Short mmCIF file of N, CA and C in Angstrom, two decimals:
data_model
loop_
_atom_site.label_atom_id
_atom_site.label_comp_id
_atom_site.label_asym_id
_atom_site.label_seq_id
_atom_site.Cartn_x
_atom_site.Cartn_y
_atom_site.Cartn_z
N MET A 89 -31.77 -101.68 -153.61
CA MET A 89 -32.02 -100.44 -152.91
C MET A 89 -30.99 -100.23 -151.82
N ARG A 90 -30.59 -101.33 -151.14
CA ARG A 90 -29.60 -101.23 -150.08
C ARG A 90 -28.26 -100.77 -150.62
N LYS A 91 -27.86 -101.25 -151.81
CA LYS A 91 -26.59 -100.85 -152.41
C LYS A 91 -26.58 -99.36 -152.69
N ILE A 92 -27.68 -98.82 -153.18
CA ILE A 92 -27.76 -97.38 -153.46
C ILE A 92 -27.68 -96.61 -152.16
N GLY A 93 -28.40 -97.05 -151.14
CA GLY A 93 -28.37 -96.37 -149.84
C GLY A 93 -26.99 -96.41 -149.21
N ALA A 94 -26.30 -97.55 -149.32
CA ALA A 94 -24.95 -97.66 -148.75
C ALA A 94 -23.97 -96.78 -149.53
N GLY A 95 -24.12 -96.73 -150.84
CA GLY A 95 -23.25 -95.87 -151.65
C GLY A 95 -23.46 -94.41 -151.33
N PHE A 96 -24.74 -94.04 -151.15
CA PHE A 96 -25.07 -92.65 -150.80
C PHE A 96 -24.49 -92.28 -149.44
N ALA A 97 -24.60 -93.17 -148.48
CA ALA A 97 -24.06 -92.93 -147.15
C ALA A 97 -22.54 -92.81 -147.19
N ALA A 98 -21.89 -93.65 -147.99
CA ALA A 98 -20.43 -93.58 -148.12
C ALA A 98 -20.01 -92.25 -148.74
N ALA A 99 -20.76 -91.79 -149.74
CA ALA A 99 -20.44 -90.51 -150.39
C ALA A 99 -20.59 -89.35 -149.42
N ILE A 100 -21.65 -89.37 -148.63
CA ILE A 100 -21.86 -88.31 -147.65
C ILE A 100 -20.76 -88.35 -146.60
N MET A 101 -20.38 -89.52 -146.15
CA MET A 101 -19.32 -89.66 -145.15
C MET A 101 -17.99 -89.17 -145.70
N ALA A 102 -17.67 -89.53 -146.95
CA ALA A 102 -16.42 -89.10 -147.57
C ALA A 102 -16.40 -87.59 -147.71
N ALA A 103 -17.52 -87.00 -148.10
CA ALA A 103 -17.60 -85.54 -148.23
C ALA A 103 -17.41 -84.89 -146.87
N GLY A 104 -18.00 -85.47 -145.84
CA GLY A 104 -17.84 -84.93 -144.49
C GLY A 104 -16.42 -85.00 -144.00
N LEU A 105 -15.67 -86.00 -144.44
CA LEU A 105 -14.28 -86.14 -144.04
C LEU A 105 -13.33 -85.37 -144.96
N GLY A 106 -13.88 -84.75 -145.99
CA GLY A 106 -13.04 -83.98 -146.91
C GLY A 106 -12.37 -84.83 -147.96
N LEU A 107 -12.86 -86.08 -148.17
CA LEU A 107 -12.23 -86.97 -149.13
C LEU A 107 -12.81 -86.83 -150.52
N ALA A 108 -14.00 -86.24 -150.66
CA ALA A 108 -14.67 -86.20 -151.95
C ALA A 108 -14.63 -84.81 -152.57
N GLY A 109 -13.53 -84.14 -152.48
CA GLY A 109 -13.40 -82.83 -153.12
C GLY A 109 -13.36 -81.71 -152.10
N PRO A 110 -13.16 -80.51 -152.61
CA PRO A 110 -13.02 -79.37 -151.70
C PRO A 110 -14.34 -79.04 -151.03
N GLY A 111 -14.27 -78.80 -149.76
CA GLY A 111 -15.44 -78.43 -149.00
C GLY A 111 -15.28 -77.03 -148.45
N VAL A 112 -16.16 -76.67 -147.57
CA VAL A 112 -16.14 -75.34 -146.98
C VAL A 112 -14.84 -75.09 -146.22
N ALA A 113 -14.34 -76.10 -145.52
CA ALA A 113 -13.13 -75.91 -144.71
C ALA A 113 -11.93 -75.53 -145.58
N SER A 114 -11.78 -76.18 -146.73
CA SER A 114 -10.62 -75.86 -147.56
C SER A 114 -10.76 -74.51 -148.23
N ALA A 115 -11.99 -74.08 -148.53
CA ALA A 115 -12.19 -72.77 -149.15
C ALA A 115 -11.90 -71.65 -148.16
N ALA A 116 -12.11 -71.91 -146.87
CA ALA A 116 -11.92 -70.88 -145.86
C ALA A 116 -10.48 -70.83 -145.34
N SER A 117 -9.68 -71.83 -145.64
CA SER A 117 -8.32 -71.83 -145.11
C SER A 117 -7.48 -70.79 -145.85
N PRO A 118 -6.77 -69.95 -145.12
CA PRO A 118 -6.01 -68.87 -145.73
C PRO A 118 -4.74 -69.35 -146.41
N TYR A 119 -4.33 -68.62 -147.42
CA TYR A 119 -3.08 -68.89 -148.11
C TYR A 119 -1.93 -68.51 -147.19
N CYS A 120 -1.05 -69.43 -146.87
CA CYS A 120 0.12 -69.20 -146.00
C CYS A 120 -0.27 -68.60 -144.65
N GLY A 121 -1.48 -68.81 -144.21
CA GLY A 121 -1.92 -68.23 -142.94
C GLY A 121 -2.26 -66.75 -143.04
N ILE A 122 -2.24 -66.20 -144.25
CA ILE A 122 -2.49 -64.76 -144.46
C ILE A 122 -3.99 -64.49 -144.37
N MET A 123 -4.35 -63.53 -143.54
CA MET A 123 -5.74 -63.12 -143.39
C MET A 123 -5.81 -61.59 -143.37
N TRP A 124 -5.15 -60.94 -144.35
CA TRP A 124 -5.00 -59.49 -144.33
C TRP A 124 -6.15 -58.72 -144.93
N GLY A 125 -6.69 -59.12 -146.06
CA GLY A 125 -7.72 -58.35 -146.74
C GLY A 125 -7.12 -57.32 -147.70
N SER A 126 -8.01 -56.64 -148.45
CA SER A 126 -7.53 -55.70 -149.46
C SER A 126 -8.13 -54.31 -149.31
N LEU A 127 -8.71 -54.02 -148.15
CA LEU A 127 -9.27 -52.69 -147.91
C LEU A 127 -8.18 -51.71 -147.51
N ALA A 128 -8.47 -50.41 -147.67
CA ALA A 128 -7.52 -49.34 -147.36
C ALA A 128 -7.06 -49.43 -145.91
N LYS A 129 -5.79 -49.09 -145.72
CA LYS A 129 -5.20 -49.04 -144.38
C LYS A 129 -4.53 -47.68 -144.23
N ALA A 130 -4.75 -47.01 -143.09
CA ALA A 130 -4.23 -45.66 -142.94
C ALA A 130 -4.00 -45.29 -141.48
N ASP A 131 -3.09 -44.35 -141.29
CA ASP A 131 -2.82 -43.69 -140.02
C ASP A 131 -2.60 -42.22 -140.37
N PRO A 132 -3.45 -41.31 -139.91
CA PRO A 132 -3.40 -39.91 -140.37
C PRO A 132 -2.31 -39.02 -139.76
N ASP A 133 -1.53 -39.53 -138.82
CA ASP A 133 -0.53 -38.70 -138.16
C ASP A 133 0.50 -38.14 -139.14
N MET A 134 1.05 -36.97 -138.83
CA MET A 134 2.11 -36.35 -139.64
C MET A 134 3.46 -36.73 -139.03
N SER A 135 4.47 -36.74 -139.87
CA SER A 135 5.81 -37.14 -139.45
C SER A 135 6.79 -36.00 -139.64
N SER A 136 7.83 -35.99 -138.84
CA SER A 136 8.92 -35.03 -139.05
C SER A 136 10.09 -35.71 -139.75
N ALA A 137 9.91 -36.98 -140.11
CA ALA A 137 10.96 -37.74 -140.80
C ALA A 137 10.97 -37.40 -142.29
N HIS A 138 11.99 -37.90 -142.99
CA HIS A 138 12.12 -37.70 -144.43
C HIS A 138 12.36 -39.05 -145.10
N VAL A 139 11.78 -39.23 -146.27
CA VAL A 139 11.98 -40.46 -147.04
C VAL A 139 13.39 -40.45 -147.60
N THR A 140 14.09 -41.59 -147.48
CA THR A 140 15.47 -41.69 -148.00
C THR A 140 15.66 -42.79 -149.03
N ASN A 141 14.76 -43.78 -149.06
CA ASN A 141 14.95 -44.89 -150.00
C ASN A 141 13.66 -45.69 -150.14
N VAL A 142 13.53 -46.37 -151.28
CA VAL A 142 12.44 -47.32 -151.52
C VAL A 142 13.09 -48.58 -152.07
N ARG A 143 12.73 -49.73 -151.49
CA ARG A 143 13.32 -50.99 -151.95
C ARG A 143 12.28 -52.09 -151.87
N THR A 144 12.57 -53.20 -152.53
CA THR A 144 11.63 -54.32 -152.57
C THR A 144 12.35 -55.62 -152.29
N GLY A 145 11.56 -56.65 -151.98
CA GLY A 145 12.11 -57.98 -151.77
C GLY A 145 11.03 -59.03 -151.96
N GLN A 146 11.47 -60.26 -152.14
CA GLN A 146 10.56 -61.38 -152.33
C GLN A 146 10.61 -62.30 -151.12
N GLN A 147 9.45 -62.74 -150.69
CA GLN A 147 9.32 -63.70 -149.60
C GLN A 147 8.57 -64.91 -150.13
N ALA A 148 8.46 -65.95 -149.34
CA ALA A 148 7.81 -67.19 -149.78
C ALA A 148 6.33 -66.98 -150.12
N CYS A 149 5.62 -66.15 -149.36
CA CYS A 149 4.17 -66.00 -149.53
C CYS A 149 3.74 -64.62 -150.00
N TYR A 150 4.66 -63.67 -150.09
CA TYR A 150 4.31 -62.30 -150.46
C TYR A 150 5.52 -61.57 -151.01
N ASP A 151 5.27 -60.46 -151.69
CA ASP A 151 6.32 -59.53 -152.11
C ASP A 151 6.27 -58.35 -151.15
N ARG A 152 7.43 -57.74 -150.89
CA ARG A 152 7.53 -56.68 -149.88
C ARG A 152 8.10 -55.40 -150.48
N LEU A 153 7.50 -54.27 -150.11
CA LEU A 153 8.01 -52.94 -150.43
C LEU A 153 8.35 -52.25 -149.12
N VAL A 154 9.53 -51.63 -149.05
CA VAL A 154 9.97 -50.95 -147.85
C VAL A 154 10.33 -49.51 -148.20
N ILE A 155 9.81 -48.56 -147.42
CA ILE A 155 10.17 -47.14 -147.56
C ILE A 155 10.98 -46.78 -146.32
N ASP A 156 12.24 -46.37 -146.53
CA ASP A 156 13.12 -45.99 -145.42
C ASP A 156 12.95 -44.51 -145.11
N LEU A 157 12.94 -44.19 -143.81
CA LEU A 157 12.81 -42.80 -143.36
C LEU A 157 13.90 -42.45 -142.36
N THR A 158 14.21 -41.15 -142.25
CA THR A 158 15.27 -40.69 -141.34
C THR A 158 14.83 -40.73 -139.88
N GLY A 159 13.56 -40.61 -139.61
CA GLY A 159 13.04 -40.63 -138.25
C GLY A 159 11.87 -41.58 -138.15
N LYS A 160 11.01 -41.34 -137.16
CA LYS A 160 9.88 -42.22 -136.89
C LYS A 160 8.77 -42.04 -137.93
N VAL A 161 8.28 -43.16 -138.49
CA VAL A 161 7.11 -43.14 -139.37
C VAL A 161 5.92 -42.77 -138.50
N ALA A 162 5.18 -41.75 -138.91
CA ALA A 162 4.03 -41.36 -138.11
C ALA A 162 2.71 -41.66 -138.81
N GLY A 163 2.63 -41.52 -140.11
CA GLY A 163 1.37 -41.74 -140.78
C GLY A 163 1.54 -42.23 -142.21
N TYR A 164 0.46 -42.80 -142.73
CA TYR A 164 0.49 -43.36 -144.08
C TYR A 164 -0.93 -43.62 -144.55
N SER A 165 -1.05 -43.86 -145.84
CA SER A 165 -2.29 -44.31 -146.44
C SER A 165 -1.90 -45.29 -147.55
N VAL A 166 -2.50 -46.47 -147.53
CA VAL A 166 -2.23 -47.48 -148.56
C VAL A 166 -3.59 -48.01 -149.01
N GLN A 167 -3.85 -47.90 -150.32
CA GLN A 167 -5.14 -48.35 -150.82
C GLN A 167 -5.08 -48.66 -152.31
N TYR A 168 -5.97 -49.56 -152.72
CA TYR A 168 -6.13 -49.82 -154.15
C TYR A 168 -6.85 -48.63 -154.76
N VAL A 169 -6.39 -48.19 -155.92
CA VAL A 169 -6.97 -47.05 -156.62
C VAL A 169 -7.18 -47.43 -158.09
N PRO A 170 -8.08 -46.73 -158.79
CA PRO A 170 -8.25 -47.00 -160.22
C PRO A 170 -7.00 -46.68 -161.02
N VAL A 171 -6.28 -45.63 -160.61
CA VAL A 171 -5.02 -45.24 -161.25
C VAL A 171 -4.20 -44.45 -160.23
N VAL A 172 -2.89 -44.64 -160.24
CA VAL A 172 -1.99 -43.90 -159.35
C VAL A 172 -1.93 -42.46 -159.84
N VAL A 173 -2.00 -41.50 -158.89
CA VAL A 173 -1.92 -40.09 -159.26
C VAL A 173 -0.72 -39.43 -158.59
N GLN A 174 -0.14 -38.48 -159.30
CA GLN A 174 1.03 -37.75 -158.83
C GLN A 174 0.62 -36.72 -157.78
N ASP A 175 1.41 -36.60 -156.72
CA ASP A 175 1.15 -35.61 -155.68
C ASP A 175 1.19 -34.21 -156.28
N GLY A 176 0.28 -33.37 -155.82
CA GLY A 176 0.26 -31.98 -156.26
C GLY A 176 -0.49 -31.77 -157.56
N SER A 177 -0.07 -32.42 -158.63
CA SER A 177 -0.66 -32.17 -159.95
C SER A 177 -1.89 -33.03 -160.24
N GLY A 178 -1.98 -34.20 -159.64
CA GLY A 178 -3.07 -35.12 -159.95
C GLY A 178 -2.85 -35.85 -161.27
N PHE A 179 -1.67 -35.68 -161.86
CA PHE A 179 -1.33 -36.35 -163.12
C PHE A 179 -1.40 -37.85 -162.93
N GLN A 180 -2.05 -38.55 -163.86
CA GLN A 180 -2.19 -40.00 -163.76
C GLN A 180 -0.91 -40.70 -164.19
N ILE A 181 -0.50 -41.68 -163.40
CA ILE A 181 0.71 -42.46 -163.68
C ILE A 181 0.30 -43.91 -163.90
N PRO A 182 0.29 -44.37 -165.15
CA PRO A 182 -0.07 -45.76 -165.40
C PRO A 182 1.00 -46.71 -164.88
N THR A 183 0.57 -47.86 -164.40
CA THR A 183 1.50 -48.88 -163.94
C THR A 183 1.15 -50.21 -164.59
N LEU A 184 2.13 -51.10 -164.63
CA LEU A 184 1.91 -52.45 -165.14
C LEU A 184 1.14 -53.25 -164.11
N GLY A 185 0.37 -54.23 -164.56
CA GLY A 185 -0.34 -55.12 -163.65
C GLY A 185 -1.84 -54.94 -163.73
N GLY A 186 -2.54 -55.77 -163.00
CA GLY A 186 -3.99 -55.76 -163.01
C GLY A 186 -4.62 -54.88 -161.95
N ALA A 187 -3.82 -54.37 -161.00
CA ALA A 187 -4.34 -53.51 -159.94
C ALA A 187 -3.24 -52.54 -159.49
N ASP A 188 -3.66 -51.39 -158.97
CA ASP A 188 -2.72 -50.35 -158.53
C ASP A 188 -2.91 -50.06 -157.04
N LEU A 189 -1.81 -50.05 -156.32
CA LEU A 189 -1.81 -49.60 -154.92
C LEU A 189 -1.14 -48.22 -154.88
N GLN A 190 -1.78 -47.27 -154.23
CA GLN A 190 -1.18 -45.96 -154.00
C GLN A 190 -0.74 -45.96 -152.54
N ILE A 191 0.57 -45.75 -152.34
CA ILE A 191 1.16 -45.75 -151.00
C ILE A 191 1.64 -44.33 -150.73
N THR A 192 1.06 -43.70 -149.72
CA THR A 192 1.43 -42.34 -149.36
C THR A 192 1.90 -42.33 -147.92
N VAL A 193 3.10 -41.85 -147.71
CA VAL A 193 3.64 -41.72 -146.36
C VAL A 193 3.65 -40.24 -146.02
N THR A 194 3.26 -39.90 -144.78
CA THR A 194 3.20 -38.50 -144.38
C THR A 194 4.58 -38.03 -143.96
N ALA A 195 5.46 -38.03 -144.94
CA ALA A 195 6.84 -37.57 -144.77
C ALA A 195 7.34 -37.15 -146.15
N PRO A 196 7.98 -35.99 -146.25
CA PRO A 196 8.48 -35.55 -147.56
C PRO A 196 9.77 -36.27 -147.94
N SER A 197 10.11 -36.20 -149.22
CA SER A 197 11.40 -36.73 -149.67
C SER A 197 12.35 -35.56 -149.93
N TYR A 198 12.23 -34.53 -149.07
CA TYR A 198 13.12 -33.37 -149.09
C TYR A 198 13.22 -32.85 -147.65
N ASP A 199 14.31 -32.15 -147.34
CA ASP A 199 14.49 -31.65 -145.98
C ASP A 199 13.88 -30.25 -145.81
N GLN A 200 14.07 -29.65 -144.63
CA GLN A 200 13.49 -28.34 -144.32
C GLN A 200 14.05 -27.22 -145.21
N ASN A 201 15.19 -27.47 -145.87
CA ASN A 201 15.78 -26.48 -146.79
C ASN A 201 15.39 -26.74 -148.24
N GLY A 202 14.53 -27.72 -148.45
CA GLY A 202 14.09 -28.06 -149.80
C GLY A 202 15.06 -28.95 -150.56
N GLN A 203 16.10 -29.44 -149.87
CA GLN A 203 17.07 -30.34 -150.50
C GLN A 203 16.52 -31.77 -150.51
N SER A 204 16.67 -32.43 -151.63
CA SER A 204 16.14 -33.77 -151.79
C SER A 204 16.82 -34.76 -150.83
N THR A 205 15.98 -35.60 -150.18
CA THR A 205 16.50 -36.69 -149.36
C THR A 205 16.32 -38.02 -150.08
N TYR A 206 15.47 -38.02 -151.11
CA TYR A 206 15.29 -39.18 -151.97
C TYR A 206 14.93 -38.69 -153.36
N SER A 207 15.81 -38.97 -154.30
CA SER A 207 15.61 -38.54 -155.67
C SER A 207 15.96 -39.71 -156.59
N PRO A 208 14.97 -40.52 -156.93
CA PRO A 208 15.26 -41.71 -157.74
C PRO A 208 15.72 -41.34 -159.15
N ALA A 209 16.67 -42.11 -159.65
CA ALA A 209 17.19 -41.88 -161.00
C ALA A 209 16.13 -42.22 -162.05
N ALA A 210 15.37 -43.26 -161.82
CA ALA A 210 14.33 -43.69 -162.77
C ALA A 210 12.99 -43.72 -162.04
N LYS A 211 12.20 -42.67 -162.16
CA LYS A 211 10.94 -42.56 -161.43
C LYS A 211 9.91 -43.61 -161.85
N ALA A 212 10.06 -44.14 -163.05
CA ALA A 212 9.12 -45.15 -163.54
C ALA A 212 9.52 -46.57 -163.13
N GLU A 213 10.68 -46.72 -162.51
CA GLU A 213 11.11 -48.04 -162.05
C GLU A 213 12.05 -47.87 -160.85
N LEU A 214 11.43 -47.74 -159.67
CA LEU A 214 12.22 -47.53 -158.46
C LEU A 214 12.99 -48.78 -158.07
N SER A 215 12.47 -49.92 -158.46
CA SER A 215 13.09 -51.19 -158.14
C SER A 215 12.78 -52.16 -159.27
N ASN A 216 13.74 -52.96 -159.64
CA ASN A 216 13.52 -53.95 -160.68
C ASN A 216 12.75 -55.12 -160.07
N VAL A 217 11.48 -55.25 -160.44
CA VAL A 217 10.65 -56.30 -159.88
C VAL A 217 10.33 -57.40 -160.91
N SER A 218 11.10 -57.45 -161.98
CA SER A 218 10.89 -58.53 -162.95
C SER A 218 11.19 -59.85 -162.24
N GLY A 219 10.34 -60.82 -162.45
CA GLY A 219 10.49 -62.11 -161.79
C GLY A 219 9.77 -62.20 -160.46
N TYR A 220 9.22 -61.10 -159.96
CA TYR A 220 8.45 -61.15 -158.72
C TYR A 220 7.11 -61.82 -159.01
N GLN A 221 6.58 -62.49 -158.03
CA GLN A 221 5.33 -63.21 -158.21
C GLN A 221 4.12 -62.26 -158.23
N THR A 222 4.16 -61.18 -157.45
CA THR A 222 3.01 -60.27 -157.34
C THR A 222 3.30 -58.88 -157.90
N PHE A 223 4.44 -58.29 -157.57
CA PHE A 223 4.75 -56.94 -158.04
C PHE A 223 5.01 -56.92 -159.54
N ARG A 224 4.54 -55.84 -160.19
CA ARG A 224 4.78 -55.65 -161.62
C ARG A 224 5.57 -54.37 -161.91
N GLN A 225 5.39 -53.32 -161.07
CA GLN A 225 6.12 -52.07 -161.29
C GLN A 225 6.02 -51.21 -160.03
N VAL A 226 7.11 -50.50 -159.71
CA VAL A 226 7.14 -49.57 -158.59
C VAL A 226 7.53 -48.21 -159.16
N VAL A 227 6.64 -47.20 -158.99
CA VAL A 227 6.86 -45.88 -159.56
C VAL A 227 6.84 -44.81 -158.48
N TYR A 228 7.56 -43.73 -158.74
CA TYR A 228 7.58 -42.58 -157.84
C TYR A 228 6.48 -41.63 -158.28
N ALA A 229 5.55 -41.34 -157.37
CA ALA A 229 4.43 -40.45 -157.69
C ALA A 229 4.63 -39.06 -157.11
N GLY A 230 5.81 -38.79 -156.57
CA GLY A 230 6.13 -37.43 -156.14
C GLY A 230 6.09 -37.19 -154.65
N SER A 231 6.52 -35.99 -154.29
CA SER A 231 6.51 -35.54 -152.91
C SER A 231 6.05 -34.10 -152.90
N PHE A 232 4.99 -33.82 -152.16
CA PHE A 232 4.38 -32.49 -152.19
C PHE A 232 3.75 -32.20 -150.83
N GLU A 233 4.08 -31.03 -150.28
CA GLU A 233 3.52 -30.54 -149.03
C GLU A 233 3.56 -31.57 -147.89
N GLY A 234 4.70 -32.23 -147.75
CA GLY A 234 4.90 -33.15 -146.64
C GLY A 234 4.44 -34.57 -146.86
N TYR A 235 4.00 -34.88 -148.06
CA TYR A 235 3.56 -36.23 -148.39
C TYR A 235 4.41 -36.78 -149.54
N THR A 236 4.75 -38.06 -149.47
CA THR A 236 5.47 -38.72 -150.56
C THR A 236 4.63 -39.93 -150.98
N SER A 237 4.45 -40.07 -152.29
CA SER A 237 3.62 -41.17 -152.81
C SER A 237 4.41 -42.08 -153.73
N ILE A 238 4.11 -43.35 -153.61
CA ILE A 238 4.69 -44.41 -154.43
C ILE A 238 3.53 -45.17 -155.05
N GLY A 239 3.65 -45.49 -156.33
CA GLY A 239 2.65 -46.32 -156.99
C GLY A 239 3.19 -47.74 -157.12
N LEU A 240 2.35 -48.70 -156.86
CA LEU A 240 2.76 -50.10 -156.94
C LEU A 240 1.77 -50.85 -157.83
N GLY A 241 2.24 -51.24 -159.00
CA GLY A 241 1.44 -52.08 -159.89
C GLY A 241 1.60 -53.53 -159.46
N VAL A 242 0.48 -54.21 -159.23
CA VAL A 242 0.50 -55.60 -158.80
C VAL A 242 -0.30 -56.47 -159.78
N ARG A 243 -0.07 -57.76 -159.72
CA ARG A 243 -0.69 -58.71 -160.63
C ARG A 243 -2.21 -58.64 -160.60
N ALA A 244 -2.79 -58.52 -159.41
CA ALA A 244 -4.24 -58.48 -159.22
C ALA A 244 -4.52 -57.84 -157.86
N ARG A 245 -5.77 -57.56 -157.59
CA ARG A 245 -6.13 -57.00 -156.28
C ARG A 245 -6.03 -58.13 -155.25
N LEU A 246 -4.93 -58.12 -154.53
CA LEU A 246 -4.60 -59.18 -153.59
C LEU A 246 -4.54 -58.61 -152.17
N PRO A 247 -4.60 -59.46 -151.15
CA PRO A 247 -4.51 -58.98 -149.78
C PRO A 247 -3.15 -58.34 -149.50
N PHE A 248 -3.18 -57.32 -148.64
CA PHE A 248 -1.93 -56.67 -148.25
C PHE A 248 -2.00 -56.26 -146.78
N ARG A 249 -0.82 -56.06 -146.22
CA ARG A 249 -0.73 -55.54 -144.85
C ARG A 249 0.27 -54.40 -144.85
N VAL A 250 0.16 -53.54 -143.83
CA VAL A 250 1.04 -52.39 -143.68
C VAL A 250 1.47 -52.33 -142.22
N PHE A 251 2.77 -52.13 -141.98
CA PHE A 251 3.24 -51.95 -140.62
C PHE A 251 4.53 -51.15 -140.64
N THR A 252 4.99 -50.72 -139.48
CA THR A 252 6.22 -49.95 -139.38
C THR A 252 7.23 -50.72 -138.53
N LEU A 253 8.49 -50.46 -138.82
CA LEU A 253 9.59 -51.03 -138.05
C LEU A 253 10.56 -49.92 -137.66
N ASP A 254 11.10 -50.00 -136.47
CA ASP A 254 12.12 -49.04 -136.03
C ASP A 254 13.48 -49.42 -136.59
N GLY A 255 14.34 -48.39 -136.76
CA GLY A 255 15.72 -48.61 -137.15
C GLY A 255 15.89 -48.70 -138.64
N PRO A 256 17.11 -48.72 -139.07
CA PRO A 256 18.34 -48.59 -138.27
C PRO A 256 18.70 -47.12 -138.02
N ASP A 257 19.64 -46.91 -137.13
CA ASP A 257 20.24 -45.59 -136.85
C ASP A 257 19.22 -44.50 -136.55
N GLY A 258 18.22 -44.78 -135.74
CA GLY A 258 17.24 -43.78 -135.36
C GLY A 258 16.16 -43.55 -136.41
N GLY A 259 16.25 -44.25 -137.52
CA GLY A 259 15.24 -44.14 -138.57
C GLY A 259 14.13 -45.15 -138.36
N SER A 260 13.32 -45.31 -139.38
CA SER A 260 12.25 -46.30 -139.34
C SER A 260 11.89 -46.70 -140.77
N ARG A 261 10.98 -47.66 -140.87
CA ARG A 261 10.58 -48.17 -142.18
C ARG A 261 9.08 -48.39 -142.22
N LEU A 262 8.48 -48.00 -143.35
CA LEU A 262 7.10 -48.36 -143.63
C LEU A 262 7.16 -49.58 -144.53
N VAL A 263 6.47 -50.65 -144.14
CA VAL A 263 6.52 -51.91 -144.86
C VAL A 263 5.14 -52.24 -145.42
N VAL A 264 5.10 -52.60 -146.71
CA VAL A 264 3.86 -53.02 -147.35
C VAL A 264 4.12 -54.40 -147.95
N ASP A 265 3.40 -55.41 -147.47
CA ASP A 265 3.49 -56.77 -148.00
C ASP A 265 2.23 -57.06 -148.80
N VAL A 266 2.39 -57.61 -150.01
CA VAL A 266 1.24 -57.99 -150.84
C VAL A 266 1.34 -59.49 -151.10
N ALA A 267 0.29 -60.22 -150.73
CA ALA A 267 0.28 -61.68 -150.83
C ALA A 267 0.36 -62.13 -152.29
N HIS A 268 0.90 -63.31 -152.49
CA HIS A 268 0.96 -63.90 -153.83
C HIS A 268 -0.41 -64.40 -154.28
N HIS A 269 -1.25 -64.83 -153.34
CA HIS A 269 -2.57 -65.38 -153.66
C HIS A 269 -3.53 -65.02 -152.54
N TRP A 270 -4.82 -65.24 -152.78
CA TRP A 270 -5.84 -65.10 -151.73
C TRP A 270 -5.80 -66.29 -150.85
#
């Protein structure tokens, strides 16, 4: 009976020290320190800036999408959607991947004279994301009445963050990072 009791006590002690498999502490520890979540993020302000470029990059813990603007980023909406829709028409734009992010910046991709400030050659592939860990496809969803939308197909519904950066040359950038894992 003593051997069983000692074995039981050793098992409980090992579990308490994290030696006998994953416990609550390891399940709660964030991937790469990321604690972003996957709920919608938005700022409703309107901008007088214009979209000039969309680009992507890979980081150790996340993939990054950057939208360049001529002036200050004032507002945006970034959220997971059932399907990306085109501005104005509501036309559905399918994307590759297990989840879709619709990124809308409150800035047009045309100037006050209606001249394009951003006109991608391939609207179905704004950036080549083959080989990215999270991104699957970046599509242009249009620019209508002061809003420009980008669709981002991702591997799965993963945590993301949104922030803005100033520069260069009086412009700014809207940045969307999507984590590789939860």
